[in-house]
JSON list of C-alpha atoms in Angstrom, two decimals:
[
{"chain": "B", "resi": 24, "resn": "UNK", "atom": "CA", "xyz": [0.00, 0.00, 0.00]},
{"chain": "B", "resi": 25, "resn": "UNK", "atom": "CA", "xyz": [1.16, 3.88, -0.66]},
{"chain": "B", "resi": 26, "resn": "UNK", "atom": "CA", "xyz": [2.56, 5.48, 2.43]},
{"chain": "B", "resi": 27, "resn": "UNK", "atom": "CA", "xyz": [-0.57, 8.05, 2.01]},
{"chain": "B", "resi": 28, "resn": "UNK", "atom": "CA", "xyz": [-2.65, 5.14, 2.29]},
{"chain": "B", "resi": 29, "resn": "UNK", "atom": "CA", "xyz": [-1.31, 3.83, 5.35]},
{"chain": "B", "resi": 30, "resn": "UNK", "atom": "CA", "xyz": [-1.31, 6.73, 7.26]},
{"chain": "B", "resi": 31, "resn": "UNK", "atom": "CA", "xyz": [-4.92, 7.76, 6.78]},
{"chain": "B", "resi": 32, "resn": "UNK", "atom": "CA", "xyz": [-5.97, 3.80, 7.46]},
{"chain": "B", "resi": 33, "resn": "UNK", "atom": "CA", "xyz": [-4.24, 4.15, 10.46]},
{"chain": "B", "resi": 34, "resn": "UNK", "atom": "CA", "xyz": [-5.34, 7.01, 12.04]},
{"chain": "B", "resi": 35, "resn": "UNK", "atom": "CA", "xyz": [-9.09, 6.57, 10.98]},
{"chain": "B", "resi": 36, "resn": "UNK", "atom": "CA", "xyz": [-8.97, 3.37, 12.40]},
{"chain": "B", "resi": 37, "resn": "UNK", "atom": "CA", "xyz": [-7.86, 4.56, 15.57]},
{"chain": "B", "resi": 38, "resn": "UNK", "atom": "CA", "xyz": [-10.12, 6.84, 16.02]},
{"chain": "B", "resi": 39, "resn": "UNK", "atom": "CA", "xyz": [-12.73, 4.87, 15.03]},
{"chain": "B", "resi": 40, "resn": "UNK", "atom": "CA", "xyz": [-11.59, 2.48, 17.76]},
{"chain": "B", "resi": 41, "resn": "UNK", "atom": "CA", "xyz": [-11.49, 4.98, 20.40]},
{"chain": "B", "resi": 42, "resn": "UNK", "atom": "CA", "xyz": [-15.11, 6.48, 19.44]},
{"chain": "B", "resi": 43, "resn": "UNK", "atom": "CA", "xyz": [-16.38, 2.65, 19.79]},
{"chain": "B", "resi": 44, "resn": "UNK", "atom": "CA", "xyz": [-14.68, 1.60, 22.59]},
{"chain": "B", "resi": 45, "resn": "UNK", "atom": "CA", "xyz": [-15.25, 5.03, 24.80]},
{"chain": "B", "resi": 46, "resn": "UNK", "atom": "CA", "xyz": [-18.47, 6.05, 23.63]},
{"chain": "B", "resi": 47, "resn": "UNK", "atom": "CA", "xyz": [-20.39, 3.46, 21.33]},
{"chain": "B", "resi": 48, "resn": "UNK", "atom": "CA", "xyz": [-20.01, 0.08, 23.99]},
{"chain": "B", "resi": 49, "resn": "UNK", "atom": "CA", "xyz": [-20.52, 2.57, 26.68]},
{"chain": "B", "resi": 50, "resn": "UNK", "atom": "CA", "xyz": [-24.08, 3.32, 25.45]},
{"chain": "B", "resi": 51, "resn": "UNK", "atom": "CA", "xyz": [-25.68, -0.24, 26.84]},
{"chain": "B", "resi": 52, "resn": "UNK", "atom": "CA", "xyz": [-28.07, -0.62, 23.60]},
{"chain": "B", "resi": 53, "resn": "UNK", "atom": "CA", "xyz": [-30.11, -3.41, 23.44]},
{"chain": "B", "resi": 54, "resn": "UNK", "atom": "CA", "xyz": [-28.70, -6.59, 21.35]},
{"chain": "B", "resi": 55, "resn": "UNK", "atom": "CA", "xyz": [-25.30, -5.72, 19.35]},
{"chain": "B", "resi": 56, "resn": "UNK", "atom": "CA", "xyz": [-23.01, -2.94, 19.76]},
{"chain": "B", "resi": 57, "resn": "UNK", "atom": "CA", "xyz": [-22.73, -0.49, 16.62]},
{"chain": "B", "resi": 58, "resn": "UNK", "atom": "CA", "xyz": [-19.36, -1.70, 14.78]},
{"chain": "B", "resi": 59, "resn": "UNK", "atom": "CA", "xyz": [-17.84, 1.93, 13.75]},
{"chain": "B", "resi": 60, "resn": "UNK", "atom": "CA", "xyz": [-14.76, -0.02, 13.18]},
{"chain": "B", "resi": 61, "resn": "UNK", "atom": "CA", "xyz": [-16.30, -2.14, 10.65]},
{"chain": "B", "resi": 62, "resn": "UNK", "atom": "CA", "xyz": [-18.10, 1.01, 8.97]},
{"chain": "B", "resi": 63, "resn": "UNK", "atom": "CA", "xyz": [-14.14, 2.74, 8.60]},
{"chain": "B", "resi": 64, "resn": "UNK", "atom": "CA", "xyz": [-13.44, -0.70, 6.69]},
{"chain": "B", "resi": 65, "resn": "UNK", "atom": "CA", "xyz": [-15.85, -0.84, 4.64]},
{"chain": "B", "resi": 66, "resn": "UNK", "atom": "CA", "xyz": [-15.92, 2.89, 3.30]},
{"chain": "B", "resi": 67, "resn": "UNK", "atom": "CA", "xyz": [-11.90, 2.21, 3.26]},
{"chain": "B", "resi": 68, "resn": "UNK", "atom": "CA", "xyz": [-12.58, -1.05, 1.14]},
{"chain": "B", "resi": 69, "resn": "UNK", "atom": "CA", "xyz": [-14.77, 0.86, -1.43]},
{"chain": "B", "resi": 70, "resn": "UNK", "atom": "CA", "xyz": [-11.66, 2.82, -2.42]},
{"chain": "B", "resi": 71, "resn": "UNK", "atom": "CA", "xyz": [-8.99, 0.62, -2.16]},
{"chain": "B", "resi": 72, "resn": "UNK", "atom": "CA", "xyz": [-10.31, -2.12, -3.49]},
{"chain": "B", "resi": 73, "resn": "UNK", "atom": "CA", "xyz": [-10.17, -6.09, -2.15]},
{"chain": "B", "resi": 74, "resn": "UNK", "atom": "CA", "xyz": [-6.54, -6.48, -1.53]},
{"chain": "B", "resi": 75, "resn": "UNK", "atom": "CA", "xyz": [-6.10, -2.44, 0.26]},
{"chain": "B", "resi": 76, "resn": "UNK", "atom": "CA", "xyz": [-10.11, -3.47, 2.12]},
{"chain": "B", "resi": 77, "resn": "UNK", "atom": "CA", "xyz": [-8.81, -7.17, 3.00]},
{"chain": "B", "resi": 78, "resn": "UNK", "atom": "CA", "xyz": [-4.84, -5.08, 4.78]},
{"chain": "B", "resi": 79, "resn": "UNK", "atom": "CA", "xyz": [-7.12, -2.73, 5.96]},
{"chain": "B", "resi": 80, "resn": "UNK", "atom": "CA", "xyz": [-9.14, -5.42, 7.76]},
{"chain": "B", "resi": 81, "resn": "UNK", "atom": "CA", "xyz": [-6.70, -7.56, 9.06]},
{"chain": "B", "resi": 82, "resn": "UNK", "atom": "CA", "xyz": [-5.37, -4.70, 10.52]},
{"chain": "B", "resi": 83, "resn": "UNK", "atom": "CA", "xyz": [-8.09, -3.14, 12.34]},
{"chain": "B", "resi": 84, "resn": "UNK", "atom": "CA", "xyz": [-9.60, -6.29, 13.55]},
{"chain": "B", "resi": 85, "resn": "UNK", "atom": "CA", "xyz": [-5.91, -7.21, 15.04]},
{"chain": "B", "resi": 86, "resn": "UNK", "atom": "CA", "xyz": [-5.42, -3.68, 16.31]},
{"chain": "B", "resi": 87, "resn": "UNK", "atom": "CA", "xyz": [-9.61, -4.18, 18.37]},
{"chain": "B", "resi": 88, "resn": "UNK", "atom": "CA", "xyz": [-8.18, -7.78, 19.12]},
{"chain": "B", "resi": 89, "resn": "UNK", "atom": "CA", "xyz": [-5.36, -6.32, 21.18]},
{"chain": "B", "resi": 90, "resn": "UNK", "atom": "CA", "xyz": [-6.97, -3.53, 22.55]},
{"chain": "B", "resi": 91, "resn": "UNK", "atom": "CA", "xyz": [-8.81, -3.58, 26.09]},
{"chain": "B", "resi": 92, "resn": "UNK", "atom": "CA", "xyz": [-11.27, -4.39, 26.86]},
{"chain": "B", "resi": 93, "resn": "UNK", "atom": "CA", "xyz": [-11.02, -7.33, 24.44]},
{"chain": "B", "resi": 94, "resn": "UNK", "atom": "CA", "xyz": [-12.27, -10.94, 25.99]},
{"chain": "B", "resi": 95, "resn": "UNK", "atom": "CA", "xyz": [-11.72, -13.34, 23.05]},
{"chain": "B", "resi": 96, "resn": "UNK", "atom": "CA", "xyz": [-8.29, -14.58, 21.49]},
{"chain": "B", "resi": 97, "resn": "UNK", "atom": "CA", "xyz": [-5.84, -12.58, 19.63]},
{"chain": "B", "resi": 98, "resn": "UNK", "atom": "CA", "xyz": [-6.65, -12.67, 16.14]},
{"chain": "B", "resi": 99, "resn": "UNK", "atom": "CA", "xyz": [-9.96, -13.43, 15.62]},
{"chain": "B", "resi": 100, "resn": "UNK", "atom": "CA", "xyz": [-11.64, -10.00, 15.01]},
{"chain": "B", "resi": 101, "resn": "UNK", "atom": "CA", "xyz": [-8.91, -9.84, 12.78]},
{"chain": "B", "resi": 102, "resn": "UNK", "atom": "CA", "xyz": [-9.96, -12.83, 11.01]},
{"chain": "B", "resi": 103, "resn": "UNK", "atom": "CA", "xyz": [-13.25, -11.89, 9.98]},
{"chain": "B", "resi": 104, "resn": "UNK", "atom": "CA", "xyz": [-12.37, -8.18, 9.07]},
{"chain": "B", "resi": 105, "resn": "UNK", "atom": "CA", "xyz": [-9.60, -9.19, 6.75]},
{"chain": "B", "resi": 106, "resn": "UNK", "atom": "CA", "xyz": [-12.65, -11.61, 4.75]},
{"chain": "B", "resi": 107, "resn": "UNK", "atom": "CA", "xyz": [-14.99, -8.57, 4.80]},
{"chain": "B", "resi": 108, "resn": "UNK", "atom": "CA", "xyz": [-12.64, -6.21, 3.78]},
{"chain": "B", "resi": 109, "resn": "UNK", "atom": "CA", "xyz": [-11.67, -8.41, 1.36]},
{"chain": "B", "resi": 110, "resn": "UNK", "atom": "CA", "xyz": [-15.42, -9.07, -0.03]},
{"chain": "B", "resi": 111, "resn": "UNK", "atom": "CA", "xyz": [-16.57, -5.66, 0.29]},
{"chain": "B", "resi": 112, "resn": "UNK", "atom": "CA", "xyz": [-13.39, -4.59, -1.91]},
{"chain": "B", "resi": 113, "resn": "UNK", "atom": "CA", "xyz": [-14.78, -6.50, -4.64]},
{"chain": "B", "resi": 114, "resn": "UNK", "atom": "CA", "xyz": [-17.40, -4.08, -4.71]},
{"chain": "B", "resi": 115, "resn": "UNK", "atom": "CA", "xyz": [-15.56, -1.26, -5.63]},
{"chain": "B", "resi": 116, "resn": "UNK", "atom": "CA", "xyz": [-16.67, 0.18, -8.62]},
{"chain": "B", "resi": 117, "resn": "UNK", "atom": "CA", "xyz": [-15.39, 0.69, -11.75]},
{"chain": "B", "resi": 118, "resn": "UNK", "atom": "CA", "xyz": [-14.93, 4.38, -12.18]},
{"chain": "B", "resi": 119, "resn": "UNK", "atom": "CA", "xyz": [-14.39, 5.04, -8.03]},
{"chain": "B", "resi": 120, "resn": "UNK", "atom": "CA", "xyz": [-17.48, 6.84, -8.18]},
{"chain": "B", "resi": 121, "resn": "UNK", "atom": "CA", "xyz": [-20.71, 5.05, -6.89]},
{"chain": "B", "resi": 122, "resn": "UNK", "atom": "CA", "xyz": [-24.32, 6.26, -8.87]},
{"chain": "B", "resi": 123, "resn": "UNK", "atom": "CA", "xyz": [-26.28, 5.85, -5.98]},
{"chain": "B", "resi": 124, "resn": "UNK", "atom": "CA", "xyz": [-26.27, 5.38, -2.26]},
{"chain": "B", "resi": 125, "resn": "UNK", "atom": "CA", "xyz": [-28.15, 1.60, -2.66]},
{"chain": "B", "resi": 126, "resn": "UNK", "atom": "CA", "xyz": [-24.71, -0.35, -3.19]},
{"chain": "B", "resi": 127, "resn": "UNK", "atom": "CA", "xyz": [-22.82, 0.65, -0.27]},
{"chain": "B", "resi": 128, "resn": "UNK", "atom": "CA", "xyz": [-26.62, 0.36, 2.24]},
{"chain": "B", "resi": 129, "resn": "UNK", "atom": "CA", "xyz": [-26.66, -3.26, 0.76]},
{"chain": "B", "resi": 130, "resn": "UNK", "atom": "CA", "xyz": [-22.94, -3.51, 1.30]},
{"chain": "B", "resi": 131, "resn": "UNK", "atom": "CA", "xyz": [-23.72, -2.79, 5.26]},
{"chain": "B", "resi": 132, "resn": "UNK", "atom": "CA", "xyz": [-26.36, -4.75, 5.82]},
{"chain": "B", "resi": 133, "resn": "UNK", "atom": "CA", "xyz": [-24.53, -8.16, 4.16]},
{"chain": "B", "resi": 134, "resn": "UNK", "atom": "CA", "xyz": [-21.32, -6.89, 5.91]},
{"chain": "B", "resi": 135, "resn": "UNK", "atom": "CA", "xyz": [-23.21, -6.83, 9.51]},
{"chain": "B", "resi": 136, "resn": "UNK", "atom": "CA", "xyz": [-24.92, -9.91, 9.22]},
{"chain": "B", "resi": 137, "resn": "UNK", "atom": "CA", "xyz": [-21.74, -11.53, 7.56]},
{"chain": "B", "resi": 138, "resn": "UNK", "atom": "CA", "xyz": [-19.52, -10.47, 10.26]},
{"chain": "B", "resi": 139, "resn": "UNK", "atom": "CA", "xyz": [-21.36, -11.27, 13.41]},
{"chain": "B", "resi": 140, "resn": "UNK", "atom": "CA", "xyz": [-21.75, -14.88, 11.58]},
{"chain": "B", "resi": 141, "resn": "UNK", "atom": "CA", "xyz": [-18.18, -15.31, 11.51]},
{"chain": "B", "resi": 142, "resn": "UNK", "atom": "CA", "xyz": [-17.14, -13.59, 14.24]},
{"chain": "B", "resi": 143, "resn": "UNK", "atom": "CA", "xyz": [-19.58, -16.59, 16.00]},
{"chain": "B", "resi": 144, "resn": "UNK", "atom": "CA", "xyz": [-18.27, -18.97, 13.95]},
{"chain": "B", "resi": 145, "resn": "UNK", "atom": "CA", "xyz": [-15.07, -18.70, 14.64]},
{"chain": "B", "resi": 146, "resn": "UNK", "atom": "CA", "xyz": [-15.88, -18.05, 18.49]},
{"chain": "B", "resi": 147, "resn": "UNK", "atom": "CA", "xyz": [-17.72, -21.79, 17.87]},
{"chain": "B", "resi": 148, "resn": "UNK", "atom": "CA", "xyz": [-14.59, -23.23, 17.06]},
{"chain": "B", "resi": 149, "resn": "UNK", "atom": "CA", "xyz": [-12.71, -21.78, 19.82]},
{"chain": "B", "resi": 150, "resn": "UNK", "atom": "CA", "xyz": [-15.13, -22.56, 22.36]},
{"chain": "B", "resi": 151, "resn": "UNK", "atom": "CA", "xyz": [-16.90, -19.55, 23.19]},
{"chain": "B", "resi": 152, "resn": "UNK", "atom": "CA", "xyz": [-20.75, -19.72, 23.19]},
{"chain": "B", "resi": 153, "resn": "UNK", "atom": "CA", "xyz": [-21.62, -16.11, 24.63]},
{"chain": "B", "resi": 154, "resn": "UNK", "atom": "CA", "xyz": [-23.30, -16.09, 21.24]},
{"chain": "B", "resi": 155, "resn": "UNK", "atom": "CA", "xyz": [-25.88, -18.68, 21.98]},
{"chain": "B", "resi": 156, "resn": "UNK", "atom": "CA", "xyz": [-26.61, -16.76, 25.61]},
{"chain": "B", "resi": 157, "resn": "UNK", "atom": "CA", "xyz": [-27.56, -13.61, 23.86]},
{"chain": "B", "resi": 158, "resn": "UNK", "atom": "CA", "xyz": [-29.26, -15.24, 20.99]},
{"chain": "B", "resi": 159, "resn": "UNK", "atom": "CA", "xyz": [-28.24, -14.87, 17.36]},
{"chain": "B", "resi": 160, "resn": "UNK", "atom": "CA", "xyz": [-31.25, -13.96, 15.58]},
{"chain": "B", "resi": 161, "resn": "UNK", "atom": "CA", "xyz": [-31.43, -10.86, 18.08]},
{"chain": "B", "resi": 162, "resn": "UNK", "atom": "CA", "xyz": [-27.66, -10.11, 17.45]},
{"chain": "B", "resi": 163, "resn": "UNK", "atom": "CA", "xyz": [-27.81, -10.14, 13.12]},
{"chain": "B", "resi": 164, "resn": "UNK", "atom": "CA", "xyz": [-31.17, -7.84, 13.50]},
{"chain": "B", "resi": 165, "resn": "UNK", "atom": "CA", "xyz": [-29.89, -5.22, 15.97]},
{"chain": "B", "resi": 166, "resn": "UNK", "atom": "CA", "xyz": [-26.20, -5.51, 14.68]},
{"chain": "B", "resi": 167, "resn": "UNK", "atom": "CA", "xyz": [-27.79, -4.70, 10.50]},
{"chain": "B", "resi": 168, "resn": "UNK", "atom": "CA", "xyz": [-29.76, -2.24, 12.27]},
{"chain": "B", "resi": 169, "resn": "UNK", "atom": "CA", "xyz": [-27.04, 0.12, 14.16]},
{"chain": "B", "resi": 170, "resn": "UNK", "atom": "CA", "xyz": [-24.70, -0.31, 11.22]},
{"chain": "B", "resi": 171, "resn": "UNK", "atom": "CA", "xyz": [-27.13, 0.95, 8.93]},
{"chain": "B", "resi": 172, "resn": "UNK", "atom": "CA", "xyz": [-28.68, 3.82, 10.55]},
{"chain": "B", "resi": 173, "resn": "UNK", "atom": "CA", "xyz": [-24.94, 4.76, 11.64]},
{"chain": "B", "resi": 174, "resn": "UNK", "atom": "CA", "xyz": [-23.45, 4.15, 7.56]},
{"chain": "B", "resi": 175, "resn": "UNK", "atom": "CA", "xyz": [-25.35, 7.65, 6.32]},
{"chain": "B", "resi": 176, "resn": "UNK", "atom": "CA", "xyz": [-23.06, 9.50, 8.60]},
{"chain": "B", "resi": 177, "resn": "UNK", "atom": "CA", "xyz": [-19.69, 7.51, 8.27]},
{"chain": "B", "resi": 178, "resn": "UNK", "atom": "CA", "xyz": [-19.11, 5.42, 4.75]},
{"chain": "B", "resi": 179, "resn": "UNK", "atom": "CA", "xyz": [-19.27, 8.67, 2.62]},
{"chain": "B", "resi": 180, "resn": "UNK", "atom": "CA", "xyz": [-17.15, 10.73, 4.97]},
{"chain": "B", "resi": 181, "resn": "UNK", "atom": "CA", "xyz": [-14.54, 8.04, 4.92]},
{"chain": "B", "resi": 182, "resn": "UNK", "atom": "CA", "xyz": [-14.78, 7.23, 1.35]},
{"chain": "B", "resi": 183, "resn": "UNK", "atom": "CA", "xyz": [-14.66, 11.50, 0.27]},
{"chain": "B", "resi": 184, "resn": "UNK", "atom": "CA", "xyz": [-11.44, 11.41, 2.88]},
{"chain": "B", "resi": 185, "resn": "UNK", "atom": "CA", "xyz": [-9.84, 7.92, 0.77]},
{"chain": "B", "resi": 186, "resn": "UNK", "atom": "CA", "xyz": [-10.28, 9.74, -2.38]},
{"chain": "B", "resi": 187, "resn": "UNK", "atom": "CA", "xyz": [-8.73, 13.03, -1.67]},
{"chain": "B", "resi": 188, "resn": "UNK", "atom": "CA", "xyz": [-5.74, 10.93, -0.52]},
{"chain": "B", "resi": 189, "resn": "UNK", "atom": "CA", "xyz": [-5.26, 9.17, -3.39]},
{"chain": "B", "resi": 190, "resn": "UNK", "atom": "CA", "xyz": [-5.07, 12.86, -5.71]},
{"chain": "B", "resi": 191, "resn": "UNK", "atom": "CA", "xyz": [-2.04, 14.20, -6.04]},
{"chain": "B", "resi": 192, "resn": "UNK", "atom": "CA", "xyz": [-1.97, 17.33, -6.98]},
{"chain": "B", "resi": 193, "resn": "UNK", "atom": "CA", "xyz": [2.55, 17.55, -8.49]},
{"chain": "B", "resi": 194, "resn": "UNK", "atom": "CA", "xyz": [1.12, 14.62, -10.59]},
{"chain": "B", "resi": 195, "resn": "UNK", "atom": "CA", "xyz": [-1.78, 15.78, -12.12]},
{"chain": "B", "resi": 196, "resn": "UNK", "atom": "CA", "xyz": [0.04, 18.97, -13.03]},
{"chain": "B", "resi": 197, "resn": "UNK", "atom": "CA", "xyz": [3.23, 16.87, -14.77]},
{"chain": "B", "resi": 198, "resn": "UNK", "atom": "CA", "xyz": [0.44, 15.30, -16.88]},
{"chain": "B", "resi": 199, "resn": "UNK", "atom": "CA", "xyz": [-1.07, 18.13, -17.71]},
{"chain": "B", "resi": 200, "resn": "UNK", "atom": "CA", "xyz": [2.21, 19.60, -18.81]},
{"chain": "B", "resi": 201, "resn": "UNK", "atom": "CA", "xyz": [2.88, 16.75, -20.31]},
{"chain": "B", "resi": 202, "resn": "UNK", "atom": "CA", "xyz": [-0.18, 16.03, -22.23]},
{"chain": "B", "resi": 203, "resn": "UNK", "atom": "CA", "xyz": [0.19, 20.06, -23.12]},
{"chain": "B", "resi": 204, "resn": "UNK", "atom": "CA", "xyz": [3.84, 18.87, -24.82]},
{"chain": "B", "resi": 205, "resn": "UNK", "atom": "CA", "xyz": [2.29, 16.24, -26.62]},
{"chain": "B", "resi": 206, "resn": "UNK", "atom": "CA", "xyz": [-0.52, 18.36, -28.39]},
{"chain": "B", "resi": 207, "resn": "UNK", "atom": "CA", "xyz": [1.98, 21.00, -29.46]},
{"chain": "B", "resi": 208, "resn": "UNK", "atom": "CA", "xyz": [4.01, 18.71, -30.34]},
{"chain": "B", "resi": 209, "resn": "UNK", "atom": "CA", "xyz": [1.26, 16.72, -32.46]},
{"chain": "B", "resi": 210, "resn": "UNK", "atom": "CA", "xyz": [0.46, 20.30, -34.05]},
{"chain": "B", "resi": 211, "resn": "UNK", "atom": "CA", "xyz": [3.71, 21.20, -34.73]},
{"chain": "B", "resi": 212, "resn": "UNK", "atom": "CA", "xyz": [4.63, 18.51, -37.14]},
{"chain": "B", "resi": 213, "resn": "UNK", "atom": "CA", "xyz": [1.38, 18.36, -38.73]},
{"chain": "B", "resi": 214, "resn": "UNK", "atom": "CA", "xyz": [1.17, 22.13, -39.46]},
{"chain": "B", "resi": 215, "resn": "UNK", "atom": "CA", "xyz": [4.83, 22.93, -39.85]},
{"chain": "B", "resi": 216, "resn": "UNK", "atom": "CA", "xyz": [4.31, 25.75, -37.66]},
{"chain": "B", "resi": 217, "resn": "UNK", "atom": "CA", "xyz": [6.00, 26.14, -34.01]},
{"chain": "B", "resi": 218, "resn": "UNK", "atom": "CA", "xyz": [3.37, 26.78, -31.36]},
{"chain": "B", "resi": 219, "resn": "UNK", "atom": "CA", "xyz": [5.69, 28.74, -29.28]},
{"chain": "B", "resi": 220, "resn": "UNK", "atom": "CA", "xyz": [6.33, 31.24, -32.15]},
{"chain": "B", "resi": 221, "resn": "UNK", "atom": "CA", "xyz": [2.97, 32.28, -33.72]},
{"chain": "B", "resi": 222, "resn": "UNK", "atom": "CA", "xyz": [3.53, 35.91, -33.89]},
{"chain": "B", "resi": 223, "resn": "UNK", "atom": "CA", "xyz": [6.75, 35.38, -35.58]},
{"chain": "B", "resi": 224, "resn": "UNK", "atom": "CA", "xyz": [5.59, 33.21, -38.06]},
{"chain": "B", "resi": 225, "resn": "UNK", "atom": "CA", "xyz": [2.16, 34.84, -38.62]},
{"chain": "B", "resi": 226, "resn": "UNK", "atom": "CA", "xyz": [4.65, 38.16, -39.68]},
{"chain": "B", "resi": 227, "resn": "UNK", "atom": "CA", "xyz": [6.43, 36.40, -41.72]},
{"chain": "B", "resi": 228, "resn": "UNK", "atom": "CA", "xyz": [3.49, 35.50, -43.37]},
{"chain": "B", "resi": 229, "resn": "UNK", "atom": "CA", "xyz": [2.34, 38.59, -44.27]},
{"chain": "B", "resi": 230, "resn": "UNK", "atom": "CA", "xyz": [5.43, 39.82, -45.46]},
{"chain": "B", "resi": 231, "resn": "UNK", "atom": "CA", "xyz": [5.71, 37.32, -47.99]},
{"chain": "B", "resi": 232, "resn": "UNK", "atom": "CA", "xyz": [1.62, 37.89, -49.03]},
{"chain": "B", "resi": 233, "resn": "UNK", "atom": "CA", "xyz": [3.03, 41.27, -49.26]},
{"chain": "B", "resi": 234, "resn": "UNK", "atom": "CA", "xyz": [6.22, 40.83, -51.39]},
{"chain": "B", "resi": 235, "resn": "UNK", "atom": "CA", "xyz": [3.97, 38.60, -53.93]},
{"chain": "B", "resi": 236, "resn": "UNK", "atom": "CA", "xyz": [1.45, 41.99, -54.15]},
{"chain": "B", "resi": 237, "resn": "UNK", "atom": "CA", "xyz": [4.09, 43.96, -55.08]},
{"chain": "B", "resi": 238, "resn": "UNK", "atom": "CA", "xyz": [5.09, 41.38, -57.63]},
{"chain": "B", "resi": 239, "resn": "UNK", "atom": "CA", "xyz": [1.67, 40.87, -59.51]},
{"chain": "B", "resi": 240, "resn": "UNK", "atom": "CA", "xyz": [0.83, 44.66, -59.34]},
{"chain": "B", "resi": 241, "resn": "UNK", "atom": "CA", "xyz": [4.54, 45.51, -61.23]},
{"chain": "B", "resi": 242, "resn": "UNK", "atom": "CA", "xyz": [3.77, 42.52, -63.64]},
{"chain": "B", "resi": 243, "resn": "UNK", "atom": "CA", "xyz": [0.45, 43.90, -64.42]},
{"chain": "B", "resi": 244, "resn": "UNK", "atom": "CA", "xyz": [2.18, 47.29, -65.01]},
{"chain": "B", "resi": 245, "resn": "UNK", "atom": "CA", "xyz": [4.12, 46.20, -67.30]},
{"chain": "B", "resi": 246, "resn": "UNK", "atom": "CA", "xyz": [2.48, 44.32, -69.65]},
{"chain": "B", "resi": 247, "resn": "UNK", "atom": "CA", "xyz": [-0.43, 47.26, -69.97]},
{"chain": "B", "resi": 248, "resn": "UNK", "atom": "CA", "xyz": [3.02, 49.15, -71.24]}
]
């Protein structure tokens, strides 16, 4: 990944952890806890695309795996972000610029339901059943529900932020210059005129229209003689 890349991951995921760790778990909701950290992904994964969304994962999810006050084993979280970073990469589109707001909503709602299904899944296999206590049904509806109502205010911001980091200005303006050299360059040798010395050659020009005046008009003269 660039080096502007990783420093904008890094510090919205960060604060995305802090915002969900301090304030979001902190509100007692009923059900699942809204996953800001998983929103920061996503919009993240939209940009970069599946292999920048599935880095991007792996390393938020280990970064919330380490961080207190985490009660499952090191690496999970990390597990199931790096899939749905990976999956919600592949939804990138074309162009980078997305025609309507449906695509990323439906990206949300699969991404919440996919992630609390792995992230009990994988607690299955490790031998943790709190998902069973609080009942899993409840968990995919209130977990789709957060995420979505909280997406409005935190995919675009994070996607606008992903694209103005990727822009750089020094290289737009070398291509610019350059494609500049290429057209005068094109019209040069087609015209046999330099672009950089109209005036010049539009004088010249007119002092040879001139010359050939003077040339008919004395011919003229002299054949009325």
């Amino acid at each position: 990944m660039r080096v502007n890349r990783i420093l904008l991951s890094a510090a919205l995921i960060v604060v995305a952890l802090v915002v969900q760790v301090s304030v979001l778990a902190r509100l007692h909701l009923p059900g699942a806890v809204p996953d800001l950290l998983l929103l920061t992904v996503l919009g993240l994964a939209l940009v970069y695309g599946h292999v920048g969304g599935a880095l991007v994962g792996f390393a938020a999810g280990l970064l919330a795996d380490l961080a207190p006050p985490a009660d499952h084993a090191a690496g999970r979280y990390a597990l199931v972000l790096c899939v749905i970073g990976y999956l919600a990469g592949l939804a990138k589109p074309e162009n980078g610029r997305l025609k309507s707001a449906t695509g990323p909503m439906v990206v949300v709602v699969v991404a919440a339901i996919g992630t609390t299904l792995l992230y009990a899944g994988v607690g299955a296999l490790v031998g943790d059943t709190a998902a069973r206590h609080v009942g899993l049904v409840s968990l995919l509806f209130t977990a789709s529900l957060y995420d979505l109502l909280l997406a409005p205010f935190v995919v675009p911001g994070i996607m606008a932020l992903a694209r103005r980091a990727e822009n750089d200005p020094l290289a737009e303006a070398g291509s610019a210059a350059k494609s500049a050299d290429i057209s005068s360059g094109w019209l040069s040798s087609g015209t046999g005129l330099k672009i950089g010395g109209q005036r010049g050659g539009l004088g010249s020009l007119k002092t040879k229209a001139r010359t050939r005046t003077a040339r008919v008009g004395r011919i003229k003269g002299v054949k009325r003689l």
